[in-house]
Short mmCIF file of C-alpha atoms and ligand atoms in Angstrom, two decimals:
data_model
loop_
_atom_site.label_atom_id
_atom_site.label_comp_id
_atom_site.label_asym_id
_atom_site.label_seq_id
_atom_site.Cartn_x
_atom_site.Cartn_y
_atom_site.Cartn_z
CA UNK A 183 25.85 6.26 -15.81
CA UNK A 184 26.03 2.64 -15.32
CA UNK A 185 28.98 2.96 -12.70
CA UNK A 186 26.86 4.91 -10.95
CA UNK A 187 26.07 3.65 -7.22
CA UNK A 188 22.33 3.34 -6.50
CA UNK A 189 21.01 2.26 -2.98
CA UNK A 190 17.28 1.39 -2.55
CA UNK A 191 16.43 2.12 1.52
CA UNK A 192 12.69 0.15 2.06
CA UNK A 193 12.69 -3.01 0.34
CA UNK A 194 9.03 -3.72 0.53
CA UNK A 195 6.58 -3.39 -1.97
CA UNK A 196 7.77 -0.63 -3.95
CA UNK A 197 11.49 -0.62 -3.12
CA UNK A 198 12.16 -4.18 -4.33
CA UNK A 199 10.48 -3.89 -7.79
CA UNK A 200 12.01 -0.41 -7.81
CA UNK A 201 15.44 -1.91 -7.01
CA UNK A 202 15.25 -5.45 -9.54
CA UNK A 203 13.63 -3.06 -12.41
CA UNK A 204 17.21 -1.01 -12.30
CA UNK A 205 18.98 -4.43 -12.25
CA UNK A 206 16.74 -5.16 -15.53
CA UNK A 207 18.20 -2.23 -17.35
CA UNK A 208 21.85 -3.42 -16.29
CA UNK A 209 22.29 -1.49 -12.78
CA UNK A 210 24.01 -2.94 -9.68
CA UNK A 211 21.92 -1.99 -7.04
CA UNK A 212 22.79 -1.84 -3.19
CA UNK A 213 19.75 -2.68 -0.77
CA UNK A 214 19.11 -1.57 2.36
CA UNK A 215 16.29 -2.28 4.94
CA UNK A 216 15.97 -2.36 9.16
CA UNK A 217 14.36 -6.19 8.88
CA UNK A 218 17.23 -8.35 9.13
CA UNK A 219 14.94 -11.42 8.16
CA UNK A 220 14.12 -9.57 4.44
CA UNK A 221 17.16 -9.22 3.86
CA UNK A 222 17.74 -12.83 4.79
CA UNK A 223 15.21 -14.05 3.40
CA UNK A 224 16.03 -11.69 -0.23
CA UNK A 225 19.79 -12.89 -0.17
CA UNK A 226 17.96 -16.39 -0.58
CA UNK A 227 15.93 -15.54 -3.37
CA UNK A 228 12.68 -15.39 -1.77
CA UNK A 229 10.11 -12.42 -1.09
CA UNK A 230 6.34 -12.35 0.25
CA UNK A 231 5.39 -9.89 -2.98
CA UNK A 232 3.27 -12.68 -4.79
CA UNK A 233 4.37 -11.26 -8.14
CA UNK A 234 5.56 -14.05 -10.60
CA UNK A 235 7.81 -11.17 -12.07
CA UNK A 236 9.21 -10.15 -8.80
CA UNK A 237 10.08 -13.38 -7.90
CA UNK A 238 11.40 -14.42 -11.16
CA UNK A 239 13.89 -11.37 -11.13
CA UNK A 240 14.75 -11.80 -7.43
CA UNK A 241 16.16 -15.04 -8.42
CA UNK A 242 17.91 -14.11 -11.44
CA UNK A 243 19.76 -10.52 -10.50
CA UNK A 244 20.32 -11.91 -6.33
CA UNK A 245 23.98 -11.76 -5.93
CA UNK A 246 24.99 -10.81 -9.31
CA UNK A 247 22.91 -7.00 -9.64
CA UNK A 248 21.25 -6.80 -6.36
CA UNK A 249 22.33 -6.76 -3.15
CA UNK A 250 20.71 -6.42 -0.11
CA UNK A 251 22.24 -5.09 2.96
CA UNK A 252 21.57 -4.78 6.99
CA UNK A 253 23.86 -1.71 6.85
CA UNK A 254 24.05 1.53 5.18
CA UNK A 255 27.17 2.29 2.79
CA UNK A 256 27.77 5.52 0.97
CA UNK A 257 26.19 5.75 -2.71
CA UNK A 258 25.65 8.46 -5.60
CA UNK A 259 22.31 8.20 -5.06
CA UNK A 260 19.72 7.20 -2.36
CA UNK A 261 15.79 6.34 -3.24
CA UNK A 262 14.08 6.28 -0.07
CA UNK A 263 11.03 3.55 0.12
CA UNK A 264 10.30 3.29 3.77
CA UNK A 265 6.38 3.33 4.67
CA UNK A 266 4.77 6.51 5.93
CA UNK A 267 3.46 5.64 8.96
CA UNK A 268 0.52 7.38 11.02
CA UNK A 269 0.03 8.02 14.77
CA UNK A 270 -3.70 8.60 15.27
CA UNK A 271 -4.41 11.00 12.30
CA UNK A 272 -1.34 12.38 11.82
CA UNK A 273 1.77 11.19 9.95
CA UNK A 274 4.50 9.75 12.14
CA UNK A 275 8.13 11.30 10.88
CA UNK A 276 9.87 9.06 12.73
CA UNK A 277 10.85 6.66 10.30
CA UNK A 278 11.66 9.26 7.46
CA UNK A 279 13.74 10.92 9.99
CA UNK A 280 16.02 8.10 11.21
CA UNK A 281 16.46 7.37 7.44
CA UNK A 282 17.82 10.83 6.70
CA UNK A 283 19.64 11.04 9.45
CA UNK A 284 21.48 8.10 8.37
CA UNK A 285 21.62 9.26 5.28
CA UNK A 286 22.79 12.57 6.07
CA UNK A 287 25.75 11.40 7.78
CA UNK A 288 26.90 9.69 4.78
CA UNK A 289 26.01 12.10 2.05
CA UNK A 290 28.90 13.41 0.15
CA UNK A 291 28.88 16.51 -2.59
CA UNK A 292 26.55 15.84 -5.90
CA UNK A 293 24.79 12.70 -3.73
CA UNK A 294 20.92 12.41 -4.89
CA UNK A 295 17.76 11.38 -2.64
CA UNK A 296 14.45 10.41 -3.92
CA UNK A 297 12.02 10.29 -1.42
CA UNK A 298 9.08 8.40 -2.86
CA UNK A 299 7.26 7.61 0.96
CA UNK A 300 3.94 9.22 0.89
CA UNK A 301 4.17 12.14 3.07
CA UNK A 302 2.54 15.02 4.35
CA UNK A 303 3.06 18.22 2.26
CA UNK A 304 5.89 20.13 3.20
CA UNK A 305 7.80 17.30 4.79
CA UNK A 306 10.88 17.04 1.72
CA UNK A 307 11.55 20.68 3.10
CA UNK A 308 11.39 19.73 6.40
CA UNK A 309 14.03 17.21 5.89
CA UNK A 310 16.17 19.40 3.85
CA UNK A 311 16.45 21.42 7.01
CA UNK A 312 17.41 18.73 8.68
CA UNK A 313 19.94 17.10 6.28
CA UNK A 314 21.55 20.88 6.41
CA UNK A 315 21.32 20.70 10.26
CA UNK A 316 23.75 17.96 10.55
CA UNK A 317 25.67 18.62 7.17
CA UNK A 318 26.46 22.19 6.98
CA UNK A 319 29.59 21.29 5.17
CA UNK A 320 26.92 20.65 2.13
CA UNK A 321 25.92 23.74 2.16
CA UNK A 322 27.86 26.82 -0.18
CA UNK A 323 26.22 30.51 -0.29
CA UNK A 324 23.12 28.98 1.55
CA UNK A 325 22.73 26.43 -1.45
CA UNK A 326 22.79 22.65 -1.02
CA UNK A 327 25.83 20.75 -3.08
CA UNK A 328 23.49 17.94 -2.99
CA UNK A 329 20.08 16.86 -5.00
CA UNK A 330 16.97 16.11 -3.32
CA UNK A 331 13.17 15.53 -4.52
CA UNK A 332 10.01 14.00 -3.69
CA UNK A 333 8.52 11.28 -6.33
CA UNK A 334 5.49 9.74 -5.09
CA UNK A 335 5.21 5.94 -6.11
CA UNK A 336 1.99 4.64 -7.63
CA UNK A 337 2.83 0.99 -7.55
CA UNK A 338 -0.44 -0.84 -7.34
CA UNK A 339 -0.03 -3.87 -5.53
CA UNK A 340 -0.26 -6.87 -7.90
CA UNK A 341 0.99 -5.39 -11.10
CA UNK A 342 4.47 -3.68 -9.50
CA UNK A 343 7.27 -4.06 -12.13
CA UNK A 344 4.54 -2.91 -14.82
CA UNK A 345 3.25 -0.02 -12.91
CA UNK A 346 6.97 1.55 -11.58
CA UNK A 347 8.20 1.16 -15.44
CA UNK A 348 4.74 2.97 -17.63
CA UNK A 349 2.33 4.82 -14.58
CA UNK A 350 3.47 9.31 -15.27
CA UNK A 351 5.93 9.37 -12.87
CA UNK A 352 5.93 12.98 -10.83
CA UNK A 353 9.27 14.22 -10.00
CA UNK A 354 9.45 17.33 -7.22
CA UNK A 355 12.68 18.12 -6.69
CA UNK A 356 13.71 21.25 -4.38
CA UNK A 357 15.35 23.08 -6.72
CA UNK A 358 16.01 23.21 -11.04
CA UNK A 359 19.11 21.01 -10.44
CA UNK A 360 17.29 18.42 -8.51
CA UNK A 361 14.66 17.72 -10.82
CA UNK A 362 17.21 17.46 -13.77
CA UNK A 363 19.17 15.01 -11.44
CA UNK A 364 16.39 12.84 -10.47
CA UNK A 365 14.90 12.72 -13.78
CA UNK A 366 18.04 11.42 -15.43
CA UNK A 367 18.02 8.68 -12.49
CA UNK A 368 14.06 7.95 -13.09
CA UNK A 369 13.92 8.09 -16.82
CA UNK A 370 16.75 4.81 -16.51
CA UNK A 371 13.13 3.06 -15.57
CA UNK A 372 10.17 4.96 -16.66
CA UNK A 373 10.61 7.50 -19.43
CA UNK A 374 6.93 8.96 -19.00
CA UNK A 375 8.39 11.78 -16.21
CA UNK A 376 6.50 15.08 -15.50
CA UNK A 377 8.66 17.89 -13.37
CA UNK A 378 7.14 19.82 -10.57
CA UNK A 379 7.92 21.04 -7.20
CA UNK A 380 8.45 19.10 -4.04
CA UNK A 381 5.06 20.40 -2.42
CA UNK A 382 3.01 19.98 -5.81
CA UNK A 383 4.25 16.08 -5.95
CA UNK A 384 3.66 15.56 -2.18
CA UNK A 385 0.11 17.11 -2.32
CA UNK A 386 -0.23 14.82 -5.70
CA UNK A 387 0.39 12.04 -3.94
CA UNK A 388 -2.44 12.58 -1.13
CA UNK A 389 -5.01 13.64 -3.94
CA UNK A 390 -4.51 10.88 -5.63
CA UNK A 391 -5.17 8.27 -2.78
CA UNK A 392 -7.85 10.64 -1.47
CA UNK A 393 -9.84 10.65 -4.31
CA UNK A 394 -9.88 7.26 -4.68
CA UNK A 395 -11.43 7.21 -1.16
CA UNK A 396 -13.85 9.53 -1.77
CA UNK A 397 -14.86 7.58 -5.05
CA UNK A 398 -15.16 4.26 -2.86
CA UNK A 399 -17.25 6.08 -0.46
CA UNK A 400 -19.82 7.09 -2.65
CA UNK A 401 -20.13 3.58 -4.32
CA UNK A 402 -20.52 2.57 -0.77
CA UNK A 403 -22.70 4.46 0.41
CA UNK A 404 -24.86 3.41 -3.06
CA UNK A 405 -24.74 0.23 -2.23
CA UNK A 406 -26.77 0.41 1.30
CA UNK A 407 -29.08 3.20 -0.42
CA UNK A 408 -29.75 0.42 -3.31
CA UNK A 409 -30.37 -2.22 -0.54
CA UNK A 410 -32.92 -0.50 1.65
CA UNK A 411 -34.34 0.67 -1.74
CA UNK A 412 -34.42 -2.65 -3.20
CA UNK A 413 -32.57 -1.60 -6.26
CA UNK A 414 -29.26 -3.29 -7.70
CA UNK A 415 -26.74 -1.43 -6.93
CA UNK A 416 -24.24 -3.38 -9.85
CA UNK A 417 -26.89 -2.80 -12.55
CA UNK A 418 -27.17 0.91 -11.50
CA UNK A 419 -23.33 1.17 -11.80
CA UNK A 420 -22.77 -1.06 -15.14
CA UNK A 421 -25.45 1.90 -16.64
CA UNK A 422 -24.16 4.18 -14.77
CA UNK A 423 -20.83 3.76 -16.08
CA UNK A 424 -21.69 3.87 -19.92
CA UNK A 425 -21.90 7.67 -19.35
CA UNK A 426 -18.55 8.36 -21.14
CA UNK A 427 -17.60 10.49 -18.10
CA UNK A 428 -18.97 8.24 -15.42
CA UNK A 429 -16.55 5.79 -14.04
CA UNK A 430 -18.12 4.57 -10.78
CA UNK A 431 -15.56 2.19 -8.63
CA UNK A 432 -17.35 -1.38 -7.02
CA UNK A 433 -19.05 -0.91 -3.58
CA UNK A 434 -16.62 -3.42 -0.83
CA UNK A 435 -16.80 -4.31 2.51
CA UNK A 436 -15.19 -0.90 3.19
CA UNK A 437 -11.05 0.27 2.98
CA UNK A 438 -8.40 -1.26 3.16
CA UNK A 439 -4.78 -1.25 2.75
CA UNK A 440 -1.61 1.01 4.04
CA UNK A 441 -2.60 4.10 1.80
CA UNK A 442 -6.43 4.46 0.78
CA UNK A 443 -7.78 4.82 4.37
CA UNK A 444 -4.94 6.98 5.62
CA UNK A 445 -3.65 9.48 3.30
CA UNK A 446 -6.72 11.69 3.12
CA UNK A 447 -5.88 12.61 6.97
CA UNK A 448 -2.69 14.02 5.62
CA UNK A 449 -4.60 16.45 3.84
CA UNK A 450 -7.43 16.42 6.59
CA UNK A 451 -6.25 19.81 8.63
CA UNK A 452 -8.77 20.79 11.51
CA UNK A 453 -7.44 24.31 11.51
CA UNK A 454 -8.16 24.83 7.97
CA UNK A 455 -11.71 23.75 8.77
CA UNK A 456 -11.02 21.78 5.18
CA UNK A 457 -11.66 18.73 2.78
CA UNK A 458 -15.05 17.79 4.83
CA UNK A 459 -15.81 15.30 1.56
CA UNK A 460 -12.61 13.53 2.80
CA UNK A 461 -14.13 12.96 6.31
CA UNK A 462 -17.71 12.15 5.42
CA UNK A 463 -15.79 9.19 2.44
CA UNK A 464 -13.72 8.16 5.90
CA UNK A 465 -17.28 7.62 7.63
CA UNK A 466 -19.30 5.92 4.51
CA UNK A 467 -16.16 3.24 4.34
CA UNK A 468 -16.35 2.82 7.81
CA UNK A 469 -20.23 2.71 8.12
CA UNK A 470 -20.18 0.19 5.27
CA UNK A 471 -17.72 -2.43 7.18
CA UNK A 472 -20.21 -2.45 9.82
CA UNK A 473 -22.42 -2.38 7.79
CA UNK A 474 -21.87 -5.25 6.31
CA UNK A 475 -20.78 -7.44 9.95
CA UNK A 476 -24.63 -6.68 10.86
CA UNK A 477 -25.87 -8.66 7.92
CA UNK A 478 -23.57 -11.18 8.30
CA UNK A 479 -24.49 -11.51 12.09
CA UNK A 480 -28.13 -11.79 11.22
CA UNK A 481 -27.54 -14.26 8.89
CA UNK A 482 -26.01 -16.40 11.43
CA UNK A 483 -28.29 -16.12 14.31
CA UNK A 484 -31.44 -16.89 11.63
CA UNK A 485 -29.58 -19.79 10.77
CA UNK A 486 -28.06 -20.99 13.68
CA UNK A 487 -24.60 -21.57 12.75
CA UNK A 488 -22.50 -23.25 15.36
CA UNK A 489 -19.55 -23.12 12.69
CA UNK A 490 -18.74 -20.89 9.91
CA UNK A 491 -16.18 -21.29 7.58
CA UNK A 492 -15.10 -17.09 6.25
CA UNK A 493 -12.71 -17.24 2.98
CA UNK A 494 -10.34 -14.48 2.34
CA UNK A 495 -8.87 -12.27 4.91
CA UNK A 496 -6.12 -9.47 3.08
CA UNK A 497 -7.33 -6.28 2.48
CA UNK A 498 -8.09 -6.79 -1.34
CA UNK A 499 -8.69 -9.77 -3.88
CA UNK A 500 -5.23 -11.47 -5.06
CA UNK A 501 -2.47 -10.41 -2.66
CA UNK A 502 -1.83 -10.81 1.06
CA UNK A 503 -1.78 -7.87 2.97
CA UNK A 504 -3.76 -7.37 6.19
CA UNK A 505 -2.93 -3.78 6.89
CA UNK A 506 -6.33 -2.04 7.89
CA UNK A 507 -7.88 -5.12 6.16
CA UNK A 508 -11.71 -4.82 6.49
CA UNK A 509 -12.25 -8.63 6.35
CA UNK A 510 -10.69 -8.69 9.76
CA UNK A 511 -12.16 -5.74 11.16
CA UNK A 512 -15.35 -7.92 10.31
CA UNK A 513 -14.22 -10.62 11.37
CA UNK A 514 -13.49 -9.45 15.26
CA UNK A 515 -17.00 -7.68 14.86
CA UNK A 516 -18.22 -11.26 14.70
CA UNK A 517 -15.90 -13.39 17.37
CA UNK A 518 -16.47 -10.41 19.67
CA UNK A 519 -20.62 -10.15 19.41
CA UNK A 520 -20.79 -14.49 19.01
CA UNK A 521 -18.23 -15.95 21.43
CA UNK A 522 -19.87 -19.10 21.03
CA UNK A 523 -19.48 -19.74 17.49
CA UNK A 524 -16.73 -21.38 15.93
CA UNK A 525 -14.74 -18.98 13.19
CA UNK A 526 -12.95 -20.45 11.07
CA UNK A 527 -10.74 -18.27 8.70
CA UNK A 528 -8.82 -19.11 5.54
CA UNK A 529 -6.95 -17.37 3.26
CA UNK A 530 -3.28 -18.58 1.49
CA UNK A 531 -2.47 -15.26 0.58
CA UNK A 532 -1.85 -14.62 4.29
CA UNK A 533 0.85 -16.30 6.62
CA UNK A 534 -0.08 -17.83 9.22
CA UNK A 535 1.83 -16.30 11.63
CA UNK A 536 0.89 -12.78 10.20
CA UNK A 537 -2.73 -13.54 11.76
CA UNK A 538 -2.05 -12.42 15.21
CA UNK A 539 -5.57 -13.90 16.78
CA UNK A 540 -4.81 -12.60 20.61
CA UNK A 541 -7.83 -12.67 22.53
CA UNK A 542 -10.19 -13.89 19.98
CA UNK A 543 -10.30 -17.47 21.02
CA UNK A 544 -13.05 -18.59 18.66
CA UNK A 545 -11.04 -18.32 15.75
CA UNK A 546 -9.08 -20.54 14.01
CA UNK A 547 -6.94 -20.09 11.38
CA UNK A 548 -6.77 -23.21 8.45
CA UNK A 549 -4.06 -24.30 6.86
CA UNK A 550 -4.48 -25.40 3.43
CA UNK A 551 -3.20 -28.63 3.93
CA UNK A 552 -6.41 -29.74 6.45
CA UNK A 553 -9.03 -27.21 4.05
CA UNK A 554 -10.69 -30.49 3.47
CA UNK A 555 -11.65 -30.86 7.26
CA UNK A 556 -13.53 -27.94 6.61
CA UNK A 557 -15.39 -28.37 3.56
CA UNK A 558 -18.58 -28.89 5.03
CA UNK A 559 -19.04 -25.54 7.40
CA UNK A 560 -21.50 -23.03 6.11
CA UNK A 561 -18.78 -20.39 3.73
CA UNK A 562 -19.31 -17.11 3.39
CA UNK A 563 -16.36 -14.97 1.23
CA UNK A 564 -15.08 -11.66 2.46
CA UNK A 565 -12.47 -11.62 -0.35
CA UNK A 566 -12.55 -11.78 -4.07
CA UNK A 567 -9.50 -13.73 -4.14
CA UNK A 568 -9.57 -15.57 -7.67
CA UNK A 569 -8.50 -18.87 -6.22
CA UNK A 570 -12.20 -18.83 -4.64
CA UNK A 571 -14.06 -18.25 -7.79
CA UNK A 572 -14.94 -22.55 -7.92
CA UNK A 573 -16.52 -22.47 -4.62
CA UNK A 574 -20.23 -23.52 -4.41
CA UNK A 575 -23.09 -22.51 -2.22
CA UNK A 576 -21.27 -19.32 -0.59
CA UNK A 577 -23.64 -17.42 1.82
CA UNK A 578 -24.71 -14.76 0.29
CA UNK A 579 -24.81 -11.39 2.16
N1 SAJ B 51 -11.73 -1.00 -3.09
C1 SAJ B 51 -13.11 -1.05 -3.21
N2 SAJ B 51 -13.68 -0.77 -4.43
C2 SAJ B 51 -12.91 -0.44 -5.51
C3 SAJ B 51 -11.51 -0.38 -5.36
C4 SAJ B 51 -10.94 -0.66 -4.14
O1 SAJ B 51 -13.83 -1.36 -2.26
O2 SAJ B 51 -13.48 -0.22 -6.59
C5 SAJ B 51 -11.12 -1.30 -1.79
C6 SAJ B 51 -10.15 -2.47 -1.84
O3 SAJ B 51 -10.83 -3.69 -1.60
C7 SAJ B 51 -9.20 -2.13 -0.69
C8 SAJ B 51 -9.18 -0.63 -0.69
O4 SAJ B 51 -10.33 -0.19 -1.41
O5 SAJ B 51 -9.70 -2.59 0.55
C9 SAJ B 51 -7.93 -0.04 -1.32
O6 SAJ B 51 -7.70 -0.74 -2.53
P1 SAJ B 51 -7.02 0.04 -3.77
O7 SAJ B 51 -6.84 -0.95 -4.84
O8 SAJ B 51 -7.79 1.25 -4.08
O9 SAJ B 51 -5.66 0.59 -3.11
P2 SAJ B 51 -4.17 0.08 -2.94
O10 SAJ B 51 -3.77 0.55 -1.60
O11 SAJ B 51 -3.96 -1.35 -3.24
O12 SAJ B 51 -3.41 0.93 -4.07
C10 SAJ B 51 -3.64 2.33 -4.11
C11 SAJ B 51 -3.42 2.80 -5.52
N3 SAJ B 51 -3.83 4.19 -5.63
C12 SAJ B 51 -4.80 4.50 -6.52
O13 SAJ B 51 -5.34 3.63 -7.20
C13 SAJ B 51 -5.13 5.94 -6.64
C14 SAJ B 51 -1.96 2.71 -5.91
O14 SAJ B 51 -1.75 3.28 -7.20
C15 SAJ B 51 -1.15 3.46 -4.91
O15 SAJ B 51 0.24 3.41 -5.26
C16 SAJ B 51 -1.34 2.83 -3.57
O16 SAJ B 51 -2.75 2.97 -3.21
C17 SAJ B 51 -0.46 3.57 -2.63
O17 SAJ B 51 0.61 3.02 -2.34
O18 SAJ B 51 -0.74 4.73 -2.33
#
């Protein structure tokens, strides 16, 4: 099995622990991704997933187990990593498509693909048809000479390696052969496999994610019941949650991230007239981000802040990730309703350079390096990050 060639396409957040946890059980593993700098910057040694255990392997398998590539070669099997990507509500295929295209046009007989992108259900058929569009030569009596299934990742950002090698791993292939195929590849990983169909795992996936939504959206919503109702909201949850089947989730500044507040409109479908919880979760996550930019606007006309000093800007505590981060939806709320006052923004988690500012001229990004410049300013924290947990006199909103 060992000789076996593996090629990880997506080396982000799941396909690089995916990739270095193969190299850990002895695998050489091919990687493959459209960023030219990752791969630069993976071939030396280095990675923006702030994982000690990522980083740690990423040094020690680099060059001798894992390789990372800016082209596609042919391999016995293909796990496919790329982000799903939405236009408006819907999902965009695009970059699925131009992976299996590329794919396609190196598959030989007995290749496997894993597709473990989140995806709208029905999509692993739809690019079935279209690997036997452009390979008909895999095809024999209408039956595909290759393996293909959908296993949706549940890599929670933070804990990776841990999470891709114990969390029930779902494996849908297309047909019997498939899922036997896959789960021989999985099971080198993660031994805790459960076989379905491609359409079961897909519409896993979205449940999943979409639960989790709705159960944010409640807490939410709790949260600005409890305030006009001058109740506390995280007593009423800590009792709440002693009910052994009550587990209530902690009320935020609203959704973040590059799954929780898009997957539900995967399963969203306005024909169907369906999933109207989904929408209404959508809205309470939503309504709670502004929410919570009101009362932090109040609080700064009543006291007349020329300056304010906001910690934390990724889209949850401990890792740096700004996709659909509330903090700076709140944040623009703010510089856009207060042009006058001075923002200032910090958060090491994030790059600099990954805070594109544009027209928002009233805020400044610090560096920690001149922090101390700013230690003065009125703070208020939009981000549990642990490294603010010393911090005196926040503003409390
Ligand atoms: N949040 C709350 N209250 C909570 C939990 C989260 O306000 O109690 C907020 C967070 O601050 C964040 C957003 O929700 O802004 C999403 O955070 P998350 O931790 O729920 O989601 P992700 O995107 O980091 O990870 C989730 C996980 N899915 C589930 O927990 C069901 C992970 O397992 C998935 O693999 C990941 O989405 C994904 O890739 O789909």
């Amino acid at each position: 099995m060992k000789n076996k060639k593996i090629t990880i396409i997506g080396l982000g957040y799941v396909g690089l622990p995916t990739a270095l946890s193969f190299c850990k059980k002895g695998f050489k593993i091919n990687g493959y991704d459209i960023d030219k700098k990752l791969i630069e910057n993976l071939n030396n040694g280095s990675t923006k997933i702030n994982e000690n255990n990522v980083k740690n392997l990423l040094k020690k398998y680099i060059g001798k187990k894992f390789f990372p590539k800016s082209h596609l070669e042919t391999s016995d099997i293909f796990i496919i990593t790329v982000p799903s990507n939405k236009i408006g509500k819907k999902q965009d295929l695009k970059p699925l498509l131009s992976v299996i295209s590329r794919v396609g046009k190196l598959l030989k007989k007995n290749n496997l693909i894993i597709i473990e992108t989140t995806s709208e259900v029905g999509t692993t058929q739809k690019l079935r048809k279209k690997i036997n569009k452009i390979r008909p030569d895999l095809l024999s009596k209408k039956k595909e000479r290759y393996f293909l299934s959908y296993c949706p990742e549940r890599v929670f950002p933070g804990n990776s390696l841990f999470e891709i090698e114990n969390n029930p791993k779902i494996i849908g292939g297309i047909n019997y052969n498939s899922n036997i195929q896959t789960q021989k590849i999985i099971s080198i990983i993660n031994r805790n496999t459960y076989l379905t169909s491609d359409r079961t795992a897909e519409t896993i996936k979205l449940v999943e994610n979409s639960y989790r939504n709705l159960q944010i959206g409640f807490v939410n919503e709790l949260s600005i019941f409890s305030e006009i109702n001058n109740l506390n909201v995280d007593e009423i949850i800590r009792l709440s949650n002693m009910h052994p089947r009550i587990k209530l989730l902690k009320p935020g500044i609203g959704v973040g991230g590059h799954c929780i507040p898009i997957d539900p409109y995967f399963l969203i479908n306005k024909k169907q007239n369906n999933f109207k919880t989904l929408e209404a979760s959508i809205n309470s996550n939503n309504l709670k981000t502004l929410w919570v930019s009101k009362k932090i606007l109040k609080i700064i006309k009543k006291k007349r802040f020329k300056k304010i000093l906001f910690l934390g800007l990724s889209y949850k505590e401990n890792i740096g990730d700004l996709r659909e981060s509330p903090a700076f939806k709140i944040l623009k709320i703010i510089a856009k309703k207060m042009s006058s006052l001075k923002i200032y923004i910090y958060d090491p988690y994030i790059k600099q350079d990954d805070i594109k500012l544009g027209k928002f001229k009233n805020i400044t990004s610090v560096k920690k390096s001149n922090l101390k410049n700013y230690k003065d300013l009125p703070k208020l924290k939009l981000v549990n990050h642990k490294i603010f947990e010393d911090y005196q006199n926040l503003i409390k909103f």
